[in-house]
XYZ file of C-alpha atoms in Angstrom:
649
model
C 36.010 36.071 3.037
C 32.802 36.494 1.251
C 34.358 35.232 -1.994
C 35.801 32.186 -0.009
C 32.392 31.322 1.336
C 30.809 31.768 -2.082
C 33.434 29.523 -3.532
C 32.992 26.814 -0.925
C 29.237 26.821 -1.508
C 29.711 26.583 -5.293
C 32.301 23.811 -4.727
C 29.905 21.757 -2.471
C 27.134 22.136 -5.087
C 29.270 20.958 -7.978
C 30.848 18.033 -5.908
C 27.402 17.031 -4.786
C 26.201 16.672 -8.434
C 29.512 14.907 -9.395
C 29.109 12.338 -6.422
C 25.498 11.645 -7.264
C 26.463 11.064 -10.907
C 29.312 8.698 -9.842
C 26.943 6.792 -7.672
C 24.413 6.525 -10.508
C 27.086 5.549 -13.102
C 28.711 2.876 -10.787
C 25.360 1.587 -9.472
C 26.577 2.355 -5.920
C 24.850 4.059 -3.166
C 25.541 7.811 -3.597
C 26.295 8.011 0.024
C 29.766 6.423 -0.517
C 31.218 8.987 -2.984
C 29.680 11.716 -0.861
C 31.208 10.344 2.326
C 34.660 10.084 0.655
C 34.340 13.544 -0.831
C 33.611 15.006 2.511
C 36.368 13.095 4.327
C 38.829 14.166 1.674
C 37.794 17.858 1.720
C 37.644 18.033 5.513
C 40.002 15.804 7.562
C 42.100 14.751 4.528
C 43.030 18.072 2.779
C 41.598 20.539 5.269
C 40.079 22.435 2.478
C 36.489 22.521 3.827
C 35.902 23.576 7.495
C 31.995 23.797 7.855
C 32.312 25.410 11.299
C 34.572 28.176 10.159
C 32.587 28.916 6.942
C 29.074 28.850 8.340
C 29.782 29.815 12.028
C 26.458 30.169 13.892
C 24.473 29.405 10.749
C 25.708 25.783 10.645
C 23.346 24.447 13.183
C 20.187 26.039 11.714
C 21.094 24.902 8.109
C 21.492 21.312 9.386
C 18.367 21.604 11.533
C 16.212 22.865 8.714
C 17.741 20.234 6.343
C 16.953 17.354 8.779
C 13.315 18.699 9.101
C 12.894 18.633 5.371
C 14.371 15.048 5.060
C 12.262 13.686 7.901
C 9.085 15.473 6.510
C 9.801 13.906 3.039
C 10.160 10.611 4.526
C 7.115 10.824 6.554
C 5.111 11.596 3.452
C 5.921 8.101 2.101
C 4.601 6.395 5.288
C 1.220 5.201 4.034
C -0.133 2.654 6.555
C -2.213 1.120 3.867
C 0.899 0.347 1.909
C 2.608 -1.231 4.946
C -0.332 -3.673 5.078
C -0.410 -4.323 1.301
C 3.221 -5.371 1.199
C 2.999 -8.457 3.254
C 3.408 -9.714 6.690
C 7.252 -9.872 6.539
C 7.456 -5.987 5.877
C 4.974 -5.219 8.699
C 6.846 -7.479 11.087
C 10.238 -5.992 10.126
C 9.203 -2.378 10.748
C 7.516 -3.079 14.007
C 8.946 -6.241 15.969
C 12.081 -6.220 13.893
C 12.923 -2.586 14.516
C 12.415 -3.186 18.289
C 14.760 -6.227 18.254
C 17.371 -4.461 16.436
C 17.202 -1.439 18.854
C 17.203 -3.952 21.773
C 20.347 -5.623 20.472
C 22.369 -2.544 19.436
C 21.839 -0.436 22.421
C 23.343 -2.864 24.952
C 26.277 -3.497 22.593
C 27.067 0.247 22.627
C 26.895 0.242 26.486
C 28.856 -2.758 27.201
C 31.465 -2.608 24.144
C 32.088 1.127 24.266
C 31.096 2.249 27.759
C 28.182 4.457 26.441
C 25.705 5.490 29.283
C 22.391 3.903 28.811
C 20.563 7.092 27.470
C 23.224 7.587 24.831
C 23.311 3.917 23.942
C 19.524 3.854 23.524
C 19.874 6.816 21.241
C 22.530 5.276 19.130
C 20.458 2.118 18.777
C 17.479 4.150 17.622
C 19.622 6.029 15.130
C 20.976 3.012 13.398
C 17.640 1.112 13.161
C 16.858 2.782 9.798
C 18.192 1.466 6.407
C 16.699 3.682 3.768
C 15.778 3.452 0.043
C 18.757 5.667 -1.010
C 21.168 2.825 -0.120
C 18.906 -0.192 -0.583
C 17.741 0.544 -4.226
C 21.245 0.898 -5.801
C 22.364 -2.319 -4.168
C 19.312 -4.289 -5.340
C 19.937 -3.075 -8.952
C 23.249 -4.673 -8.814
C 22.454 -7.827 -6.810
C 19.109 -8.497 -8.513
C 17.676 -11.005 -5.950
C 14.361 -12.703 -6.362
C 11.350 -10.274 -6.620
C 9.794 -11.105 -3.271
C 13.023 -10.475 -1.551
C 13.815 -7.095 -3.473
C 10.221 -5.980 -2.663
C 10.771 -6.770 1.043
C 13.955 -4.878 1.286
C 12.821 -1.962 -0.683
C 9.636 -1.399 1.309
C 11.427 -1.942 4.528
C 13.861 0.821 3.612
C 10.858 3.157 2.757
C 8.782 2.436 5.804
C 11.418 2.202 8.459
C 12.953 5.760 7.775
C 9.977 7.734 9.459
C 9.449 5.034 12.037
C 13.144 4.965 13.059
C 13.232 8.758 12.974
C 10.231 8.976 15.422
C 12.087 6.481 17.744
C 15.252 8.495 17.666
C 13.371 11.829 18.240
C 11.530 10.391 21.093
C 14.706 9.168 22.733
C 16.473 12.312 22.045
C 13.549 14.260 23.574
C 13.860 12.318 26.652
C 17.673 12.806 26.926
C 17.394 16.584 26.212
C 14.651 17.131 28.630
C 16.252 15.036 31.312
C 19.534 17.080 30.915
C 17.803 20.455 30.966
C 15.367 19.739 33.880
C 15.465 18.150 37.312
C 14.871 14.511 36.418
C 12.983 13.884 39.534
C 10.288 16.519 39.166
C 10.239 17.995 35.624
C 11.426 15.495 33.051
C 8.270 13.526 32.757
C 6.031 16.623 32.531
C 8.381 18.215 30.048
C 8.520 15.143 27.915
C 4.791 14.833 28.127
C 4.376 18.395 26.736
C 6.905 17.671 23.975
C 4.893 14.547 23.018
C 1.594 16.232 23.318
C 2.759 19.179 21.236
C 4.594 17.058 18.644
C 1.679 14.729 17.966
C -1.115 17.203 18.518
C 0.323 20.219 16.630
C 1.662 17.936 13.867
C -1.838 16.209 13.394
C -3.680 19.532 13.417
C -1.207 21.103 10.862
C -1.378 17.958 8.714
C -5.185 17.956 8.719
C -5.358 21.724 7.927
C -2.926 21.447 5.053
C -4.691 18.440 3.703
C -7.956 20.258 3.695
C -6.337 23.211 1.955
C -4.944 20.954 -0.681
C -8.102 19.028 -1.123
C -10.203 22.207 -1.524
C -7.656 23.948 -3.813
C -7.060 26.759 -1.499
C -3.670 27.326 -3.044
C -3.147 27.812 -6.931
C -1.347 24.890 -8.522
C 1.998 26.741 -8.823
C 2.057 27.636 -5.136
C 1.187 24.299 -3.680
C 4.637 22.937 -3.248
C 6.099 26.257 -1.993
C 3.147 26.616 0.436
C 3.513 23.141 1.851
C 7.330 23.540 2.375
C 7.067 27.089 3.895
C 4.165 25.966 6.434
C 6.124 22.902 7.285
C 9.297 24.832 8.190
C 7.125 27.500 9.986
C 5.555 24.695 12.080
C 8.937 23.417 12.770
C 10.226 26.623 14.080
C 6.946 27.448 15.825
C 6.760 24.114 17.761
C 10.572 24.582 18.839
C 9.718 28.093 20.294
C 6.631 26.655 22.232
C 8.513 23.635 23.554
C 12.302 23.277 22.754
C 13.274 20.371 20.580
C 9.655 19.278 19.741
C 9.913 20.487 16.044
C 11.244 17.302 14.504
C 8.448 15.185 16.025
C 5.841 17.824 14.809
C 6.973 17.767 11.137
C 7.240 13.854 11.187
C 3.720 13.522 12.417
C 2.517 16.173 10.033
C 3.852 14.294 7.055
C 2.477 10.995 8.237
C -0.931 12.587 8.613
C -0.789 14.060 5.057
C 0.312 10.645 3.654
C -2.740 8.911 5.128
C -5.339 11.498 4.584
C -8.093 10.513 2.145
C -8.643 12.572 -1.038
C -5.349 14.394 -0.777
C -2.935 14.066 -3.779
C 0.510 14.563 -2.567
C 2.237 13.197 -5.732
C 3.446 16.622 -6.854
C 4.485 17.491 -3.349
C 6.525 14.339 -3.171
C 8.221 14.982 -6.447
C 9.222 18.555 -5.380
C 10.405 17.367 -1.893
C 12.284 14.521 -3.495
C 14.360 17.001 -5.712
C 14.922 19.200 -2.681
C 15.902 16.238 -0.552
C 18.403 15.003 -3.068
C 20.028 18.477 -3.007
C 19.959 18.677 0.862
C 21.091 15.127 1.388
C 24.154 15.634 -1.101
C 25.195 18.956 0.548
C 24.508 17.945 4.057
C 26.399 14.687 3.801
C 29.534 16.399 2.408
C 29.321 18.985 5.133
C 28.778 16.389 7.931
C 31.559 14.165 6.646
C 33.867 17.123 6.464
C 33.193 17.871 10.182
C 34.022 14.273 11.081
C 37.175 13.829 13.239
C 39.010 10.932 11.718
C 40.934 10.274 14.823
C 37.585 9.949 16.776
C 36.568 7.100 14.586
C 39.936 5.353 14.988
C 39.668 6.033 18.756
C 36.644 3.755 18.709
C 39.037 0.780 18.345
C 37.868 -2.753 18.613
C 34.902 -1.712 20.598
C 33.591 0.168 17.479
C 34.283 -2.936 15.317
C 32.534 -5.133 17.868
C 29.371 -2.869 17.700
C 29.588 -3.197 13.896
C 29.657 -6.975 14.142
C 26.730 -7.003 16.482
C 24.637 -4.750 14.049
C 25.449 -7.015 11.073
C 25.867 -10.564 12.611
C 23.445 -10.487 15.612
C 20.831 -7.820 15.371
C 19.780 -8.177 11.820
C 19.752 -12.040 11.653
C 17.798 -12.081 14.897
C 15.145 -9.497 13.596
C 14.786 -11.342 10.216
C 14.361 -14.796 11.644
C 11.845 -13.699 14.365
C 9.925 -11.428 11.929
C 9.944 -14.257 9.446
C 8.010 -16.651 11.679
C 4.700 -17.663 10.028
C 5.753 -16.312 6.586
C 6.429 -18.430 3.446
C 10.059 -17.383 3.141
C 12.575 -20.135 2.775
C 15.803 -20.450 4.928
C 17.839 -19.187 1.939
C 15.520 -16.219 1.702
C 16.026 -15.447 5.372
C 19.837 -15.825 5.221
C 19.904 -13.456 2.312
C 17.771 -10.821 4.148
C 19.805 -11.280 7.157
C 22.966 -10.022 5.432
C 21.470 -6.900 3.645
C 20.682 -3.922 5.760
C 22.871 -0.889 4.869
C 22.431 2.174 6.891
C 21.926 5.473 5.137
C 21.700 9.356 5.232
C 18.764 9.621 7.686
C 21.184 8.014 10.439
C 23.924 10.339 9.541
C 22.006 13.568 9.440
C 20.028 13.065 12.616
C 23.049 11.848 14.525
C 25.017 14.896 13.601
C 22.198 17.280 14.475
C 21.457 15.586 17.771
C 25.230 15.425 18.588
C 25.400 19.269 18.156
C 22.500 19.834 20.351
C 23.515 17.369 23.053
C 27.109 18.714 23.204
C 25.601 22.342 23.593
C 23.698 21.201 26.776
C 26.677 19.166 28.102
C 25.523 15.600 27.695
C 28.383 13.152 28.169
C 29.251 10.902 25.246
C 27.613 13.053 22.649
C 30.694 13.526 20.739
C 31.177 9.807 20.174
C 27.716 9.361 18.544
C 28.623 10.661 15.140
C 31.926 8.751 14.564
C 30.179 5.568 15.583
C 27.113 6.168 13.279
C 29.489 6.923 10.401
C 31.473 3.705 11.104
C 28.281 1.738 10.910
C 27.329 3.452 7.749
C 30.758 2.786 6.085
C 30.935 -0.677 7.353
C 27.419 -1.840 6.284
C 27.446 0.014 2.905
C 30.918 -1.209 1.792
C 30.901 -4.778 3.228
C 27.362 -5.554 1.982
C 27.731 -3.894 -1.275
C 30.819 -6.030 -2.119
C 29.389 -9.236 -0.812
C 25.626 -9.324 -1.324
C 25.860 -10.438 -4.935
C 28.141 -13.544 -4.374
C 26.007 -14.378 -1.237
C 22.768 -14.185 -3.322
C 24.281 -16.459 -5.874
C 25.623 -18.932 -3.279
C 22.159 -19.125 -1.740
C 20.385 -19.451 -4.987
C 18.223 -16.434 -4.580
C 19.313 -14.476 -7.650
C 16.489 -13.699 -9.900
C 16.283 -15.605 -13.256
C 16.175 -13.566 -16.471
C 13.469 -11.116 -15.747
C 10.561 -11.591 -18.184
C 8.360 -8.824 -16.836
C 7.392 -5.653 -18.861
C 7.201 -2.032 -17.855
C 4.725 -0.170 -20.228
C 5.226 3.569 -20.197
C 1.920 4.901 -21.326
C -1.391 3.505 -19.799
C -3.587 4.076 -22.866
C -6.502 1.684 -23.718
C -3.926 -0.349 -25.900
C -1.495 -0.655 -23.089
C -4.231 -1.699 -20.659
C -5.596 -4.393 -23.019
C -2.121 -5.674 -23.680
C -1.384 -5.822 -19.945
C -4.494 -7.748 -19.353
C -3.509 -10.384 -21.899
C -0.004 -10.584 -20.580
C -1.263 -10.938 -17.004
C -3.477 -13.829 -17.995
C -0.362 -15.483 -19.428
C 1.401 -14.954 -15.949
C 3.695 -12.272 -17.343
C 4.489 -9.623 -14.791
C 3.470 -6.175 -16.146
C 3.490 -2.670 -14.761
C 1.894 0.413 -16.437
C 3.429 3.875 -15.654
C 1.817 7.139 -16.844
C 1.445 10.801 -15.899
C -2.151 10.683 -16.891
C -4.377 10.033 -13.772
C -7.455 8.927 -15.860
C -5.388 6.181 -17.596
C -3.848 5.137 -14.292
C -7.265 4.972 -12.562
C -8.706 2.797 -15.344
C -5.732 0.527 -15.031
C -6.203 0.210 -11.253
C -9.804 -0.735 -11.759
C -8.596 -3.564 -14.041
C -6.225 -4.751 -11.272
C -3.041 -3.882 -13.195
C 0.046 -2.916 -11.134
C 0.674 0.803 -11.886
C 2.961 3.828 -11.117
C 1.616 7.324 -11.380
C 4.204 9.751 -12.468
C 7.367 9.935 -14.385
C 9.111 6.584 -14.285
C 12.530 8.226 -14.922
C 12.223 10.301 -11.730
C 14.185 9.764 -8.420
C 10.797 8.968 -6.693
C 10.261 6.177 -9.157
C 13.742 4.792 -8.490
C 12.966 4.448 -4.757
C 9.236 3.487 -4.950
C 8.430 1.853 -8.247
C 8.799 -1.934 -7.767
C 10.771 -3.207 -10.829
C 11.407 -6.656 -9.378
C 10.710 -9.075 -12.124
C 10.824 -6.395 -14.778
C 13.337 -6.956 -17.508
C 12.220 -4.708 -20.480
C 10.635 -1.507 -21.155
C 8.127 -0.531 -23.878
C 7.633 3.200 -24.530
C 3.939 3.369 -25.597
C 3.155 6.963 -24.594
C 2.243 9.922 -26.731
C 4.709 12.208 -24.789
C 7.213 13.150 -27.444
C 9.437 15.203 -24.950
C 9.344 12.649 -22.176
C 9.796 9.465 -24.240
C 13.617 10.029 -24.941
C 14.268 10.737 -21.393
C 12.439 7.562 -20.171
C 14.167 5.573 -22.874
C 17.778 6.700 -21.995
C 17.000 6.255 -18.326
C 16.139 2.603 -18.646
C 18.765 1.974 -21.262
C 21.117 2.668 -18.565
C 19.060 0.538 -16.091
C 18.398 -2.596 -18.220
C 20.750 -2.081 -21.255
C 19.976 -0.568 -24.679
C 18.632 -3.813 -26.155
C 15.971 -4.067 -23.476
C 14.166 -0.820 -24.217
C 11.863 -0.456 -27.271
C 9.864 2.601 -28.370
C 7.290 3.250 -30.999
C 8.474 5.238 -34.089
C 6.726 8.557 -33.080
C 9.614 10.673 -34.472
C 8.722 13.151 -37.118
C 10.683 13.542 -40.258
C 13.015 16.302 -41.206
C 14.355 18.508 -38.588
C 12.752 16.535 -35.665
C 14.787 13.390 -36.522
C 18.061 15.492 -36.589
C 17.282 16.486 -32.961
C 17.302 12.869 -31.834
C 20.439 10.690 -31.398
C 20.870 7.792 -33.719
C 21.162 5.392 -30.793
C 17.657 6.464 -29.779
C 16.244 6.238 -33.326
C 17.553 2.718 -33.672
C 15.272 1.534 -30.804
C 12.197 3.142 -32.410
C 11.094 -0.021 -34.069
C 8.627 -1.477 -31.586
C 6.109 -3.779 -33.335
C 7.736 -2.557 -36.636
C 9.622 0.266 -37.999
C 6.489 2.126 -39.262
C 4.353 1.548 -36.167
C 3.472 4.825 -34.241
C 1.308 5.708 -31.257
C -1.152 7.584 -33.538
C -1.557 4.461 -35.743
C -2.273 2.210 -32.661
C -4.583 4.625 -31.124
C -6.455 4.927 -34.354
C -6.926 1.114 -34.515
C -8.061 0.991 -31.000
C -10.702 3.821 -31.556
C -12.048 1.829 -34.592
C -12.524 -1.352 -32.607
C -9.245 -3.244 -32.801
C -8.768 -6.224 -30.390
C -5.765 -8.058 -28.980
C -5.720 -11.767 -29.564
C -3.587 -14.720 -28.658
C -2.876 -17.225 -31.502
C -0.942 -20.468 -31.368
C 1.625 -20.847 -34.071
C 2.150 -24.421 -34.920
C 3.202 -26.583 -37.718
C -0.387 -26.919 -38.767
C -1.051 -23.239 -38.409
C 2.173 -21.358 -39.521
C 2.782 -17.631 -39.590
C 1.875 -17.687 -43.290
C -1.510 -19.147 -42.376
C -1.813 -16.267 -39.706
C -1.157 -13.706 -42.354
C -3.427 -15.325 -44.789
C -6.382 -15.463 -42.348
C -5.952 -11.839 -40.906
C -4.340 -10.056 -43.815
C -1.477 -7.541 -43.761
C -3.094 -5.088 -41.304
C -2.561 -7.709 -38.469
C 0.163 -6.544 -36.260
C 2.181 -9.127 -34.179
C 3.285 -7.488 -30.888
C 4.772 -10.143 -28.580
C 5.177 -13.863 -28.424
C 5.713 -16.450 -25.684
C 7.897 -19.404 -26.252
C 7.391 -22.957 -24.901
C 9.781 -22.230 -22.009
C 7.784 -19.122 -21.008
C 10.241 -16.638 -22.519
C 8.770 -13.268 -23.629
C 9.995 -11.962 -26.953
C 9.231 -8.540 -28.286
C 8.344 -8.222 -32.109
C 10.205 -5.347 -33.637
C 11.688 -4.201 -36.948
C 14.792 -5.769 -36.057
C 13.497 -9.408 -36.065
C 11.011 -10.708 -38.611
C 11.111 -14.507 -38.502
C 8.893 -16.165 -35.868
C 9.561 -19.657 -34.690
C 6.947 -22.538 -34.529
C 5.492 -23.440 -31.255
C 4.740 -20.116 -29.741
C 1.723 -18.090 -28.603
C 1.635 -14.987 -30.605
C -0.041 -11.840 -29.200
C -1.196 -9.522 -31.950
C -3.277 -6.467 -32.521
C -6.260 -7.042 -34.931
C -7.703 -3.947 -36.535
C -11.107 -3.836 -37.805
C -10.008 -4.867 -41.280
C -8.158 -7.759 -39.871
C -11.226 -8.997 -38.012
C -13.346 -8.508 -41.198
C -10.687 -10.435 -43.147
C -10.817 -13.223 -40.510
C -14.650 -13.418 -40.892
C -14.178 -13.656 -44.736
C -11.570 -16.181 -44.494
C -13.574 -18.279 -41.941
C -16.545 -18.103 -44.205
C -14.582 -19.152 -47.232
C -13.147 -21.896 -45.101
C -16.557 -23.074 -43.983
C -17.908 -22.915 -47.713
C -14.758 -24.942 -48.858
C -15.054 -27.384 -45.894
C -18.838 -27.782 -46.794
C -17.975 -28.254 -50.539
C -15.155 -30.753 -49.543
C -17.637 -32.602 -47.261
C -20.315 -32.792 -50.012
C -17.759 -33.993 -52.440
C -16.497 -36.598 -49.917
C -19.968 -37.642 -49.261
C -20.764 -37.823 -52.923
C -17.643 -39.890 -53.548
C -18.486 -42.141 -50.643
C -21.950 -42.661 -51.955
C -20.603 -43.359 -55.364
C -18.083 -45.829 -53.903
C -20.822 -47.557 -52.000
C -23.050 -47.731 -54.964
C -20.098 -49.268 -56.996
C -19.511 -51.833 -54.321
C -23.275 -52.638 -54.170
C -23.432 -53.060 -57.891
C -20.376 -55.268 -57.869
C -21.957 -57.354 -55.179
C -25.202 -57.715 -57.054
C -23.382 -58.755 -60.212
C -21.496 -61.486 -58.248
C -24.774 -62.682 -56.769
C -26.553 -62.810 -60.143
C -23.659 -64.811 -61.895
C -24.633 -68.458 -62.480
C -22.496 -71.204 -60.789
C -20.573 -73.994 -62.684
C -22.763 -76.690 -61.237
C -26.004 -75.143 -62.662
C -24.701 -75.250 -66.241
C -22.896 -78.605 -66.155
C -24.605 -81.134 -68.572
C -26.399 -84.411 -67.368
C -24.644 -87.618 -68.367
């Protein structure tokens, strides 16, 4: 029996990894292969039976897993970011969420006969979308940058908001079922809300103070926050049953909005843990699903799915879009894309177990219906969003923006010039000082590893089409390069030739080394940094028929380094060791070291001297010409006429 349990745990771990890899490789939400895997192992082949394997431990495992997922989602809910990402996002996560809830709950009540409390709970559960399902879809569809930004930020922000709504509805149902509704339900619910909001805020504030004052050593910060969060979750439940989820959600939101608290490392750690929990939990939850229960929903379940996709979503989009600058095509595209994700599945399963334990009618139907909505929205919208975007004309053109990994002085100066030319640029770096200086220059930034899962969900790559690896991080550069080669294609990722000779080159693949030709095959980060330290500048030069590339080289010398050029039709081209010839009629952005600037001064002085001499020669020639003309005129005037010399008769 022990060996069987151990084998099942190992199998779940391996299959979780495999499903995540398949989702990444096929650019599909990982929720689809995870769902299919769970259904195959559970109802399909009857290999995995979570209730038999885990027994009484299943509920605590799911409960603690959902607590971590909600806490991680709450850590991303920064109120400033909601405001910064436009009126449409703010409307969608407030009015839009309420409209969606108000449409779905009556549909569940009238089409499936759910009692109103359960219908309201179901509506709250399927309000959320989530970045784990939105981001892979956006990679494939590639809509216009503003639409991609709206959908991505809606998914990020709506997770904790929808979770709070679902928790509040659940608390009401649980308290009403356990107490005399006429005398105790309101007081019990009030205690739950007071404890959840109060204890969550206090715990969030104290952890924030501890992080800000470095109470914990660096290597213990992530572990301390996770342990304290789980302790608060359990403690809150002991004080008032079922208040723990609300407590940890409020705790995460408080930490996310507390000034002077750096939660980047915590988010990265929680993100890794959440990926593991999501993968394992979703296989377990899908394996518990009764396939006949989903079929038993019949046409009523299909009707609710149609209401979710064809009524609730369009209505929330069009009402939320009032007063925005979105076109009709934009709104129709947004009306079709709203896949549901793991948060809805995990919370619904947890709530169903709890509500069944206290004998609430209809609790067993919640999970099959939620999974039906997840399958329906993810599958249908994944297959149709691309053609729909193309039909509406909202697909993005060839993205000309650049992601620069490495926010050194050179990268910041290059980003400033590109921004002035209306080219979208984003800087990413692990160095906070570099990121801080880029922010002060109003350059969009991402602080952290751009190849991380967190970056996939939170880094806005809309409008970005190429990646330039400009960092000194020898170990991280190949990882970032390979990550974005898969994302954009190998021909869209360039790196500086930082590879050392000898054994170091043998440790790197040829496919990677072939892309180490950015700005020229011999250009390295050290060389550029040395130039910048000695006063190099970035300059824009027009290459025309009157001032060709040869003229450019003659003026600035061989040390001048062409970087990027902009064509007449605003296409961005990268100068590399692969292509050498530059066309006429471009704006060339180049790096001019001190030697090139001195050469420029010399050439300008020589040109001024040459121009002055040419001007003097021209003036001298003009004077000589005028003198010659004057002499000729005088000679003509002094010549006697024929009448004066004609003899008298």
